[in-house]
Coordinates of C-alpha atoms in Angstrom, one line a residue:
X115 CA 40.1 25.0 6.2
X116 CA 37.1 23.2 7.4
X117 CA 37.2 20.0 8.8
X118 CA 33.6 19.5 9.4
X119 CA 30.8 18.5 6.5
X120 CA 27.8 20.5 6.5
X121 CA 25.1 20.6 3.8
X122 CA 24.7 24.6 2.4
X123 CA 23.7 26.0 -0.6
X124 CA 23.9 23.8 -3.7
X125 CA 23.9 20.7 -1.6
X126 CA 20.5 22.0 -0.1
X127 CA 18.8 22.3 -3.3
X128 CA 20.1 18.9 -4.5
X129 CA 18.9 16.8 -1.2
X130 CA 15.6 18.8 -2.1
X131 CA 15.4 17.7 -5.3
X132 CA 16.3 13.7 -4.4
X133 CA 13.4 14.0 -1.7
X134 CA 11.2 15.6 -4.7
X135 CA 11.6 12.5 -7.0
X136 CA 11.6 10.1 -3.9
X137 CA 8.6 11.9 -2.9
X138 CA 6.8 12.0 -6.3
X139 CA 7.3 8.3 -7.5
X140 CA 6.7 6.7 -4.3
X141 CA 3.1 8.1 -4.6
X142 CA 2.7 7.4 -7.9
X143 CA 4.2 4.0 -7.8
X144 CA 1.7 2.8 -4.7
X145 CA -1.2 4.2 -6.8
X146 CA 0.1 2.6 -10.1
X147 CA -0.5 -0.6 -8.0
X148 CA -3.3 -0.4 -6.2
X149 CA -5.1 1.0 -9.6
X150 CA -3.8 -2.4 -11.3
X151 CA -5.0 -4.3 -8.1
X152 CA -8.5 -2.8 -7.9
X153 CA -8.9 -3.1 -11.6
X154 CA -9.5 0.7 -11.6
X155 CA -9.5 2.9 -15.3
X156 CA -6.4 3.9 -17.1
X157 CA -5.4 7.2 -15.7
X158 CA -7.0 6.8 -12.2
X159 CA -4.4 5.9 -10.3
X160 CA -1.9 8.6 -11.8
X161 CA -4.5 11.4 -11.0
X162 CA -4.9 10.5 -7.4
X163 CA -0.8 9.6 -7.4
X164 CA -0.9 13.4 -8.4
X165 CA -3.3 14.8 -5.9
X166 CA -2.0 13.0 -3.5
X167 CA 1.2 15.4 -3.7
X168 CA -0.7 18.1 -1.8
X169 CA -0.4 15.9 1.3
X170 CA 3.2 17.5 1.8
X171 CA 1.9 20.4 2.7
X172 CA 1.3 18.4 6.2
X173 CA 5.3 17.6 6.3
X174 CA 5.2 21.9 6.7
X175 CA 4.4 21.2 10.2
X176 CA 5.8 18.2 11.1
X177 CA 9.5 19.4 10.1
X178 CA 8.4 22.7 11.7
X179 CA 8.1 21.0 15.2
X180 CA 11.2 18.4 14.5
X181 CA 13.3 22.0 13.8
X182 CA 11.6 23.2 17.2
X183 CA 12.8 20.1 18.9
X184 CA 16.4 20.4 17.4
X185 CA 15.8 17.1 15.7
X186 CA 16.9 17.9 12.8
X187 CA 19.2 20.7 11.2
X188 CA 18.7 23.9 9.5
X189 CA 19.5 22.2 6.3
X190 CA 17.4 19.3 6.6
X191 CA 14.8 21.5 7.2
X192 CA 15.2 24.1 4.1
X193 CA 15.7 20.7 2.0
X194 CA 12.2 19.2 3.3
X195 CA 10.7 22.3 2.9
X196 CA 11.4 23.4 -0.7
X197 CA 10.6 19.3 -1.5
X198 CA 7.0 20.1 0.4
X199 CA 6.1 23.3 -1.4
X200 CA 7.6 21.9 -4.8
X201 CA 5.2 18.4 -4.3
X202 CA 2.3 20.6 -3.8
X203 CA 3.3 22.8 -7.0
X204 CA 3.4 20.6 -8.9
X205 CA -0.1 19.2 -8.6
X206 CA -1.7 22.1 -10.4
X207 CA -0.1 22.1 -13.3
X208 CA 0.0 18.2 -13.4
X209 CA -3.7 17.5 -12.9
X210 CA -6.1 20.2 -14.2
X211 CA -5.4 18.5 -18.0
X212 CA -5.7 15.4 -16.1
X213 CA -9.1 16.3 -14.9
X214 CA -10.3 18.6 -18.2
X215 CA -9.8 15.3 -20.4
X216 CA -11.9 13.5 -18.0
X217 CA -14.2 15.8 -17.9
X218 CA -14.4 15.2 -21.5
X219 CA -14.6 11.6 -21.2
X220 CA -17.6 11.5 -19.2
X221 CA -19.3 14.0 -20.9
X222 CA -19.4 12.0 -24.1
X223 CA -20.3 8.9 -22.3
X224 CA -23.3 10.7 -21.6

């Protein structure tokens, strides 16, 4: 019996997920706020909440070198990973009817 805790398999994919949604809605969130501070146009601050989820791809090498440095696990690392590649998945899907119905938009205003 095992009298250590370590985080494998399931636990992996669930820390992933928590740092997905923590990941996510803090983005959004800031740019829910500073759309409502800067008065900007409804939508405008969820699209760039939204492309601002490519920025995880960064975290790629910054848990890369932690890993290197043995400053974090194995886990932590697979965790962080699948929440950076998921974050910058999701973008795609997300934004291009995002962007189509503002293409739209300004179109007509034309």
């Amino acid at each position: 019996m095992r009298t250590d805790w370590t985080v494998g398999g399931a636990a992996v994919f669930i820390v992933a997920g928590l740092l997905l949604a923590a990941s996510v809605s803090g983005k959004l969130v800031g740019t829910h706020l500073a759309a409502k501070i800067l008065k900007w146009q409804p939508g405008e601050g969820a699209l760039i909440g939204w492309l601002l989820q490519t920025k995880a791809l960064i975290m790629i090498i910054f848990v890369n070198i932690l890993l290197d440095k043995s400053l974090i696990t194995s886990e932590s690392f697979t965790a962080l990973l699948l929440m950076a590649v998921a974050s910058t998945m999701l973008t795609i899907p997300v934004v291009s009817p995002k962007l189509q119905h503002m293409k739209e938009l300004i179109f007509r205003s034309r």
